mmCIF file of C-alpha atoms and ligand atoms in Angstrom:
data_model
loop_
_atom_site.group_PDB
_atom_site.id
_atom_site.type_symbol
_atom_site.label_atom_id
_atom_site.label_comp_id
_atom_site.label_asym_id
_atom_site.label_seq_id
_atom_site.Cartn_x
_atom_site.Cartn_y
_atom_site.Cartn_z
ATOM 1 C CA UNK A 1 3.288 10.638 15.842
ATOM 2 C CA UNK A 2 2.362 13.595 17.975
ATOM 3 C CA UNK A 3 2.269 16.847 16.169
ATOM 4 C CA UNK A 4 3.845 18.907 18.903
ATOM 5 C CA UNK A 5 3.337 22.401 17.145
ATOM 6 C CA UNK A 6 -0.466 21.651 16.775
ATOM 7 C CA UNK A 7 -2.365 23.752 19.220
ATOM 8 C CA UNK A 8 -5.945 23.850 17.580
ATOM 9 C CA UNK A 9 -8.359 21.393 15.882
ATOM 10 C CA UNK A 10 -11.530 22.337 14.144
ATOM 11 C CA UNK A 11 -13.987 20.086 12.541
ATOM 12 C CA UNK A 12 -16.373 22.365 10.345
ATOM 13 C CA UNK A 13 -19.657 21.004 9.248
ATOM 14 C CA UNK A 14 -20.219 23.709 6.458
ATOM 15 C CA UNK A 15 -18.129 25.160 3.844
ATOM 16 C CA UNK A 16 -18.142 28.448 5.932
ATOM 17 C CA UNK A 17 -15.853 26.936 8.332
ATOM 18 C CA UNK A 18 -13.248 26.153 5.661
ATOM 19 C CA UNK A 19 -11.509 29.451 5.683
ATOM 20 C CA UNK A 20 -7.907 28.711 7.016
ATOM 21 C CA UNK A 21 -6.200 30.861 9.697
ATOM 22 C CA UNK A 22 -2.386 31.224 9.352
ATOM 23 C CA UNK A 23 -0.761 27.858 10.359
ATOM 24 C CA UNK A 24 -3.937 25.992 9.618
ATOM 25 C CA UNK A 25 -3.805 22.907 7.338
ATOM 26 C CA UNK A 26 -6.894 20.750 6.239
ATOM 27 C CA UNK A 27 -6.588 17.178 7.519
ATOM 28 C CA UNK A 28 -8.002 14.307 5.403
ATOM 29 C CA UNK A 29 -7.362 10.894 6.845
ATOM 30 C CA UNK A 30 -4.202 11.969 8.385
ATOM 31 C CA UNK A 31 -2.130 9.089 7.317
ATOM 32 C CA UNK A 32 0.584 11.331 5.902
ATOM 33 C CA UNK A 33 0.030 14.374 8.141
ATOM 34 C CA UNK A 34 0.700 12.281 11.321
ATOM 35 C CA UNK A 35 3.548 10.342 9.673
ATOM 36 C CA UNK A 36 6.038 13.007 9.936
ATOM 37 C CA UNK A 37 6.824 16.325 11.900
ATOM 38 C CA UNK A 38 4.860 19.207 10.647
ATOM 39 C CA UNK A 39 6.552 22.337 12.276
ATOM 40 C CA UNK A 40 4.752 24.937 9.990
ATOM 41 C CA UNK A 41 1.242 23.442 10.992
ATOM 42 C CA UNK A 42 -0.299 24.891 14.356
ATOM 43 C CA UNK A 43 -3.913 23.882 13.567
ATOM 44 C CA UNK A 44 -5.802 21.188 11.828
ATOM 45 C CA UNK A 45 -9.134 21.607 9.965
ATOM 46 C CA UNK A 46 -10.743 18.181 9.653
ATOM 47 C CA UNK A 47 -12.633 17.736 6.475
ATOM 48 C CA UNK A 48 -14.620 14.760 7.470
ATOM 49 C CA UNK A 49 -17.426 16.186 9.247
ATOM 50 C CA UNK A 50 -18.635 18.020 6.104
ATOM 51 C CA UNK A 51 -20.867 15.104 5.222
ATOM 52 C CA UNK A 52 -19.724 14.617 1.654
ATOM 53 C CA UNK A 53 -21.180 11.462 0.341
ATOM 54 C CA UNK A 54 -18.099 9.229 -0.512
ATOM 55 C CA UNK A 55 -19.307 8.246 -3.928
ATOM 56 C CA UNK A 56 -22.259 9.419 -5.952
ATOM 57 C CA UNK A 57 -23.517 8.883 -9.479
ATOM 58 C CA UNK A 58 -24.601 12.244 -11.054
ATOM 59 C CA UNK A 59 -27.578 12.340 -13.536
ATOM 60 C CA UNK A 60 -25.318 12.398 -16.558
ATOM 61 C CA UNK A 61 -23.576 9.082 -15.309
ATOM 62 C CA UNK A 62 -20.547 10.878 -13.960
ATOM 63 C CA UNK A 63 -19.150 9.210 -10.916
ATOM 64 C CA UNK A 64 -18.452 11.803 -8.219
ATOM 65 C CA UNK A 65 -15.804 10.661 -5.522
ATOM 66 C CA UNK A 66 -15.588 12.965 -2.791
ATOM 67 C CA UNK A 67 -12.119 14.009 -1.560
ATOM 68 C CA UNK A 68 -13.024 12.672 1.884
ATOM 69 C CA UNK A 69 -13.712 9.185 0.259
ATOM 70 C CA UNK A 70 -11.309 6.558 1.770
ATOM 71 C CA UNK A 71 -9.523 4.075 -0.560
ATOM 72 C CA UNK A 72 -11.382 1.351 1.334
ATOM 73 C CA UNK A 73 -14.834 3.096 0.632
ATOM 74 C CA UNK A 74 -13.890 3.670 -2.997
ATOM 75 C CA UNK A 75 -12.907 -0.120 -3.470
ATOM 76 C CA UNK A 76 -16.094 -1.279 -1.838
ATOM 77 C CA UNK A 77 -18.468 0.843 -3.741
ATOM 78 C CA UNK A 78 -21.279 -0.791 -5.422
ATOM 79 C CA UNK A 79 -21.355 2.228 -8.091
ATOM 80 C CA UNK A 80 -18.110 1.099 -9.578
ATOM 81 C CA UNK A 81 -19.608 -1.497 -12.021
ATOM 82 C CA UNK A 82 -17.060 -2.297 -14.505
ATOM 83 C CA UNK A 83 -14.523 -0.186 -12.981
ATOM 84 C CA UNK A 84 -14.128 -2.321 -9.863
ATOM 85 C CA UNK A 85 -11.120 -4.414 -11.086
ATOM 86 C CA UNK A 86 -9.134 -1.391 -12.053
ATOM 87 C CA UNK A 87 -9.904 0.395 -8.778
ATOM 88 C CA UNK A 88 -8.921 -2.718 -6.915
ATOM 89 C CA UNK A 89 -5.538 -2.710 -8.898
ATOM 90 C CA UNK A 90 -4.856 0.766 -7.938
ATOM 91 C CA UNK A 91 -5.569 0.246 -4.371
ATOM 92 C CA UNK A 92 -3.295 -2.905 -4.322
ATOM 93 C CA UNK A 93 -0.631 -0.475 -5.759
ATOM 94 C CA UNK A 94 -0.324 1.428 -2.578
ATOM 95 C CA UNK A 95 2.482 0.347 -0.240
ATOM 96 C CA UNK A 96 -0.019 0.770 2.514
ATOM 97 C CA UNK A 97 -1.780 -1.790 4.716
ATOM 98 C CA UNK A 98 -5.478 -2.382 4.544
ATOM 99 C CA UNK A 99 -5.931 -0.523 7.859
ATOM 100 C CA UNK A 100 -4.277 2.596 6.343
ATOM 101 C CA UNK A 101 -6.541 2.258 3.290
ATOM 102 C CA UNK A 102 -9.386 2.759 5.728
ATOM 103 C CA UNK A 103 -8.219 6.137 6.675
ATOM 104 C CA UNK A 104 -6.307 7.482 3.606
ATOM 105 C CA UNK A 105 -8.547 9.611 1.468
ATOM 106 C CA UNK A 106 -8.659 10.062 -2.310
ATOM 107 C CA UNK A 107 -8.447 13.723 -1.809
ATOM 108 C CA UNK A 108 -5.303 13.567 0.548
ATOM 109 C CA UNK A 109 -3.652 11.195 -1.976
ATOM 110 C CA UNK A 110 -4.040 13.654 -4.911
ATOM 111 C CA UNK A 111 -3.113 16.875 -2.765
ATOM 112 C CA UNK A 112 0.048 14.962 -1.522
ATOM 113 C CA UNK A 113 1.141 14.519 -5.247
ATOM 114 C CA UNK A 114 3.560 11.759 -4.518
ATOM 115 C CA UNK A 115 4.628 9.943 -7.738
ATOM 116 C CA UNK A 116 3.407 6.602 -6.311
ATOM 117 C CA UNK A 117 0.038 8.157 -5.415
ATOM 118 C CA UNK A 118 -2.408 5.551 -6.711
ATOM 119 C CA UNK A 119 -5.256 7.586 -6.682
ATOM 120 C CA UNK A 120 -3.597 9.901 -8.753
ATOM 121 C CA UNK A 121 -2.807 7.112 -11.382
ATOM 122 C CA UNK A 122 -6.438 5.965 -11.288
ATOM 123 C CA UNK A 123 -8.208 9.316 -11.508
ATOM 124 C CA UNK A 124 -5.719 10.805 -14.129
ATOM 125 C CA UNK A 125 -6.268 7.490 -16.009
ATOM 126 C CA UNK A 126 -9.892 7.980 -16.045
ATOM 127 C CA UNK A 127 -9.881 11.506 -17.248
ATOM 128 C CA UNK A 128 -11.156 12.752 -13.828
ATOM 129 C CA UNK A 129 -11.598 16.335 -13.195
ATOM 130 C CA UNK A 130 -10.995 17.825 -9.689
ATOM 131 C CA UNK A 131 -13.497 20.361 -8.337
ATOM 132 C CA UNK A 132 -11.534 22.723 -6.195
ATOM 133 C CA UNK A 133 -13.100 25.050 -3.719
ATOM 134 C CA UNK A 134 -11.369 28.469 -3.476
ATOM 135 C CA UNK A 135 -11.033 30.505 -0.495
ATOM 136 C CA UNK A 136 -13.155 33.387 -1.896
ATOM 137 C CA UNK A 137 -16.056 30.984 -2.073
ATOM 138 C CA UNK A 138 -15.717 30.037 -5.634
ATOM 139 C CA UNK A 139 -15.035 26.702 -7.418
ATOM 140 C CA UNK A 140 -12.681 25.941 -10.075
ATOM 141 C CA UNK A 141 -12.399 22.571 -12.114
ATOM 142 C CA UNK A 142 -9.038 21.074 -13.483
ATOM 143 C CA UNK A 143 -8.082 17.721 -14.906
ATOM 144 C CA UNK A 144 -6.233 15.607 -11.963
ATOM 145 C CA UNK A 145 -3.557 15.019 -14.723
ATOM 146 C CA UNK A 146 -2.959 18.677 -14.844
ATOM 147 C CA UNK A 147 -3.538 19.621 -11.198
ATOM 148 C CA UNK A 148 -0.606 17.357 -10.062
ATOM 149 C CA UNK A 149 2.566 19.230 -11.288
ATOM 150 C CA UNK A 150 5.260 17.405 -9.901
ATOM 151 C CA UNK A 151 6.664 15.695 -6.950
ATOM 152 C CA UNK A 152 4.773 17.164 -3.849
ATOM 153 C CA UNK A 153 3.624 19.853 -6.110
ATOM 154 C CA UNK A 154 -0.045 20.783 -7.150
ATOM 155 C CA UNK A 155 -1.923 23.742 -8.637
ATOM 156 C CA UNK A 156 -3.682 23.932 -5.298
ATOM 157 C CA UNK A 157 -3.096 27.602 -3.981
ATOM 158 C CA UNK A 158 -3.159 28.237 -0.180
ATOM 159 C CA UNK A 159 -6.534 27.849 1.142
ATOM 160 C CA UNK A 160 -7.855 25.830 -1.691
ATOM 161 C CA UNK A 161 -9.654 22.488 -0.837
ATOM 162 C CA UNK A 162 -10.179 19.720 -3.124
ATOM 163 C CA UNK A 163 -13.813 18.844 -2.876
ATOM 164 C CA UNK A 164 -14.154 15.962 -5.144
ATOM 165 C CA UNK A 165 -13.065 14.217 -8.531
ATOM 166 C CA UNK A 166 -15.543 13.384 -11.378
ATOM 167 C CA UNK A 167 -15.083 10.557 -13.509
ATOM 168 C CA UNK A 168 -16.920 11.004 -16.663
ATOM 169 C CA UNK A 169 -19.420 8.179 -18.050
ATOM 170 C CA UNK A 170 -17.157 7.407 -21.093
ATOM 171 C CA UNK A 171 -14.000 6.109 -19.503
ATOM 172 C CA UNK A 172 -16.089 4.238 -16.779
ATOM 173 C CA UNK A 173 -17.316 2.103 -19.379
ATOM 174 C CA UNK A 174 -14.156 1.797 -21.468
ATOM 175 C CA UNK A 175 -11.818 -1.041 -21.549
ATOM 176 C CA UNK A 176 -8.966 -0.964 -19.164
ATOM 177 C CA UNK A 177 -5.506 -2.349 -18.307
ATOM 178 C CA UNK A 178 -3.108 -1.974 -15.525
ATOM 179 C CA UNK A 179 0.452 -2.745 -14.946
ATOM 180 C CA UNK A 180 2.851 -1.937 -12.181
ATOM 181 C CA UNK A 181 6.427 -2.501 -11.210
ATOM 182 C CA UNK A 182 8.329 -2.085 -7.988
ATOM 183 C CA UNK A 183 11.870 -3.070 -7.031
ATOM 184 C CA UNK A 184 10.373 -5.554 -4.391
ATOM 185 C CA UNK A 185 7.091 -7.448 -4.305
ATOM 186 C CA UNK A 186 5.649 -5.138 -1.607
ATOM 187 C CA UNK A 187 7.725 -2.053 -2.412
ATOM 188 C CA UNK A 188 6.612 1.336 -3.301
ATOM 189 C CA UNK A 189 5.498 1.581 -6.848
ATOM 190 C CA UNK A 190 8.388 2.442 -9.351
ATOM 191 C CA UNK A 191 6.157 2.543 -12.422
ATOM 192 C CA UNK A 192 2.455 2.366 -12.973
ATOM 193 C CA UNK A 193 0.774 2.333 -16.311
ATOM 194 C CA UNK A 194 -3.040 2.485 -16.730
ATOM 195 C CA UNK A 195 -4.744 2.141 -20.013
ATOM 196 C CA UNK A 196 -8.270 3.377 -20.451
ATOM 197 C CA UNK A 197 -9.923 3.503 -23.857
ATOM 198 C CA UNK A 198 -7.464 5.127 -26.238
ATOM 199 C CA UNK A 199 -5.352 6.655 -23.516
ATOM 200 C CA UNK A 200 -2.107 5.551 -21.608
ATOM 201 C CA UNK A 201 -1.456 7.134 -18.272
ATOM 202 C CA UNK A 202 2.062 6.779 -16.809
ATOM 203 C CA UNK A 203 2.642 7.710 -13.231
ATOM 204 C CA UNK A 204 5.097 6.590 -10.327
ATOM 205 C CA UNK A 205 8.011 6.494 -13.066
ATOM 206 C CA UNK A 206 7.259 10.037 -13.751
ATOM 207 C CA UNK A 207 7.249 13.042 -11.494
ATOM 208 C CA UNK A 208 3.893 13.858 -12.707
ATOM 209 C CA UNK A 209 1.078 12.082 -14.591
ATOM 210 C CA UNK A 210 1.803 11.752 -18.349
ATOM 211 C CA UNK A 211 -1.042 10.920 -20.620
ATOM 212 C CA UNK A 212 -0.342 9.463 -23.965
ATOM 213 C CA UNK A 213 -2.347 8.351 -27.016
ATOM 214 C CA UNK A 214 -2.332 4.672 -27.438
ATOM 215 C CA UNK A 215 -2.239 4.797 -31.126
ATOM 216 C CA UNK A 216 1.043 7.158 -30.925
ATOM 217 C CA UNK A 217 2.682 5.307 -28.032
ATOM 218 C CA UNK A 218 6.406 5.138 -29.146
ATOM 219 C CA UNK A 219 6.176 8.884 -30.156
ATOM 220 C CA UNK A 220 4.855 9.797 -26.767
ATOM 221 C CA UNK A 221 7.391 7.671 -24.908
ATOM 222 C CA UNK A 222 10.135 9.321 -26.688
ATOM 223 C CA UNK A 223 8.996 12.768 -25.774
ATOM 224 C CA UNK A 224 8.676 12.031 -21.942
ATOM 225 C CA UNK A 225 10.863 14.518 -20.259
ATOM 226 C CA UNK A 226 10.006 13.880 -16.421
ATOM 227 C CA UNK A 227 11.403 10.450 -15.510
ATOM 228 C CA UNK A 228 11.741 10.165 -11.808
ATOM 229 C CA UNK A 229 14.860 9.100 -10.039
ATOM 230 C CA UNK A 230 14.800 8.158 -6.320
ATOM 231 C CA UNK A 231 15.529 5.037 -4.175
ATOM 232 C CA UNK A 232 12.767 3.067 -5.893
ATOM 233 C CA UNK A 233 14.414 3.163 -9.218
ATOM 234 C CA UNK A 234 16.682 5.064 -11.542
ATOM 235 C CA UNK A 235 15.253 7.187 -14.122
ATOM 236 C CA UNK A 236 16.729 5.264 -17.191
ATOM 237 C CA UNK A 237 15.364 2.069 -15.472
ATOM 238 C CA UNK A 238 12.100 3.410 -15.003
ATOM 239 C CA UNK A 239 11.867 4.600 -18.473
ATOM 240 C CA UNK A 240 12.690 1.196 -19.852
ATOM 241 C CA UNK A 241 10.232 -0.659 -17.577
ATOM 242 C CA UNK A 242 7.398 1.816 -18.291
ATOM 243 C CA UNK A 243 7.819 1.515 -21.902
ATOM 244 C CA UNK A 244 7.632 -2.356 -21.734
ATOM 245 C CA UNK A 245 4.684 -2.054 -19.498
ATOM 246 C CA UNK A 246 3.025 0.666 -21.731
ATOM 247 C CA UNK A 247 3.299 -1.708 -24.831
ATOM 248 C CA UNK A 248 1.682 -4.530 -22.767
ATOM 249 C CA UNK A 249 -1.182 -2.161 -21.901
ATOM 250 C CA UNK A 250 -1.608 -1.112 -25.499
ATOM 251 C CA UNK A 251 -1.733 -4.881 -26.542
ATOM 252 C CA UNK A 252 -4.120 -5.695 -23.923
ATOM 253 C CA UNK A 253 -6.505 -2.849 -24.904
ATOM 254 C CA UNK A 254 -6.442 -3.753 -28.498
ATOM 255 C CA UNK A 255 -6.917 -7.647 -28.039
HETATM 256 C C1 FAD B 1 2.726 2.905 5.509
HETATM 257 C C2 FAD B 1 2.245 3.807 4.571
HETATM 258 C C3 FAD B 1 2.338 3.648 3.345
HETATM 259 C C4 FAD B 1 2.113 4.590 2.250
HETATM 260 N N1 FAD B 1 2.050 4.256 1.023
HETATM 261 C C5 FAD B 1 1.958 5.284 0.101
HETATM 262 C C6 FAD B 1 1.952 5.160 -1.322
HETATM 263 O O1 FAD B 1 2.286 3.906 -1.707
HETATM 264 N N2 FAD B 1 1.763 6.141 -2.186
HETATM 265 C C7 FAD B 1 1.278 7.196 -1.785
HETATM 266 O O2 FAD B 1 1.002 8.096 -2.656
HETATM 267 N N3 FAD B 1 1.198 7.548 -0.544
HETATM 268 C C8 FAD B 1 1.560 6.723 0.375
HETATM 269 N N4 FAD B 1 1.414 7.028 1.795
HETATM 270 C C9 FAD B 1 1.277 8.518 2.213
HETATM 271 C C10 FAD B 1 -0.333 8.658 2.542
HETATM 272 O O3 FAD B 1 -0.794 7.774 3.492
HETATM 273 C C11 FAD B 1 -1.290 8.639 1.279
HETATM 274 O O4 FAD B 1 -0.754 9.403 0.202
HETATM 275 C C12 FAD B 1 -2.700 8.930 1.676
HETATM 276 O O5 FAD B 1 -3.551 8.744 0.614
HETATM 277 C C13 FAD B 1 -2.802 10.463 2.097
HETATM 278 O O6 FAD B 1 -4.242 10.589 2.333
HETATM 279 P P1 FAD B 1 -4.872 11.169 3.751
HETATM 280 O O7 FAD B 1 -6.069 11.322 3.451
HETATM 281 O O8 FAD B 1 -4.389 10.446 4.830
HETATM 282 O O9 FAD B 1 -4.019 12.523 3.719
HETATM 283 P P2 FAD B 1 -3.687 13.548 4.876
HETATM 284 O O10 FAD B 1 -2.408 12.892 5.646
HETATM 285 O O11 FAD B 1 -4.676 14.022 5.737
HETATM 286 O O12 FAD B 1 -3.130 14.985 3.993
HETATM 287 C C14 FAD B 1 -2.210 14.754 3.183
HETATM 288 C C15 FAD B 1 -1.995 16.194 2.508
HETATM 289 O O13 FAD B 1 -3.044 16.485 1.782
HETATM 290 C C16 FAD B 1 -3.678 17.740 2.163
HETATM 291 N N5 FAD B 1 -5.167 17.567 1.915
HETATM 292 C C17 FAD B 1 -5.783 16.326 2.429
HETATM 293 N N6 FAD B 1 -7.186 16.364 1.869
HETATM 294 C C18 FAD B 1 -7.037 17.629 1.222
HETATM 295 C C19 FAD B 1 -8.084 18.243 0.485
HETATM 296 N N7 FAD B 1 -9.332 17.572 0.356
HETATM 297 N N8 FAD B 1 -7.874 19.369 -0.302
HETATM 298 C C20 FAD B 1 -6.586 19.918 -0.168
HETATM 299 N N9 FAD B 1 -5.615 19.529 0.567
HETATM 300 C C21 FAD B 1 -5.895 18.207 1.183
HETATM 301 C C22 FAD B 1 -3.351 17.900 3.666
HETATM 302 O O14 FAD B 1 -3.300 19.129 4.113
HETATM 303 C C23 FAD B 1 -1.793 17.455 3.582
HETATM 304 O O15 FAD B 1 -0.990 18.290 3.144
HETATM 305 C C24 FAD B 1 1.802 5.985 2.807
HETATM 306 C C25 FAD B 1 1.472 6.283 4.048
HETATM 307 C C26 FAD B 1 1.832 5.173 5.074
HETATM 308 C C27 FAD B 1 1.787 5.666 6.559
#
């Protein structure tokens, strides 16, 4: 849709251009920004000309996923190796079509912080750490599982830009399992459970990512205090379904 309040558009090519003026908002793929009115936004600052490589392998084996990497670029990356099936499952968990996956970015998905944010499910489960550029020119790092604090709520302060998510080498090579439930076959995710190594990560059914130890699953499930309740499922149903999926994931990881 047209964003009728927007009167400026900038496309910086260096970090120096990322300082946001009042009313400016950063633009990733724009799939959400252009999907509903944004009366508080008068200017867009497009991140896509910064030239960040979509996916890089760092010297220590860390996989660096740029915030501007699209879902489609991530799925197609030859650097994924054994992670490829898990990434594919996460991409398939989106309600969005393949056309939108070519525009939607990993950073935009995380920054938006919807419970059904499949890139949150994926990167939190992989123990990903977000690199955040602060407006004073600094950098801070925080696990994705902690950065996402609730429905449409993150730790990102005004002017902070998510630069990348780093996935460490250990989880990249670990065994993984993925389960998803939705009220209709192509509906928005109501529950997503991802197991990687000895961790089980719950999303979609919870207002924020919840990471549990696989060997203390029942104790962890009993302690969850953030079951989500919306049109895509009641909280008690989500808790039941998630518990079933999580037990399946633990069995699969152990098999
Ligand atoms: C048909 C359809 C289906 C969808 N299905 C789903 C779904 O199943 N699950 C889901 O989670 N979402 C869904 N969405 C919403 C949205 O498309 C996705 O969350 C998408 O990943 C957002 O990424 P984007 O790059 O388009 O973000 P944008 O629309 O560009 O931005 C989203 C928000 O993040 C901020 N932002 C973007 N990049 C950064 C950054 N690097 N640092 C800081 N802030 C940033 C923007 O300022 C904005 O507030 C759907 C949208 C459509 C149209």
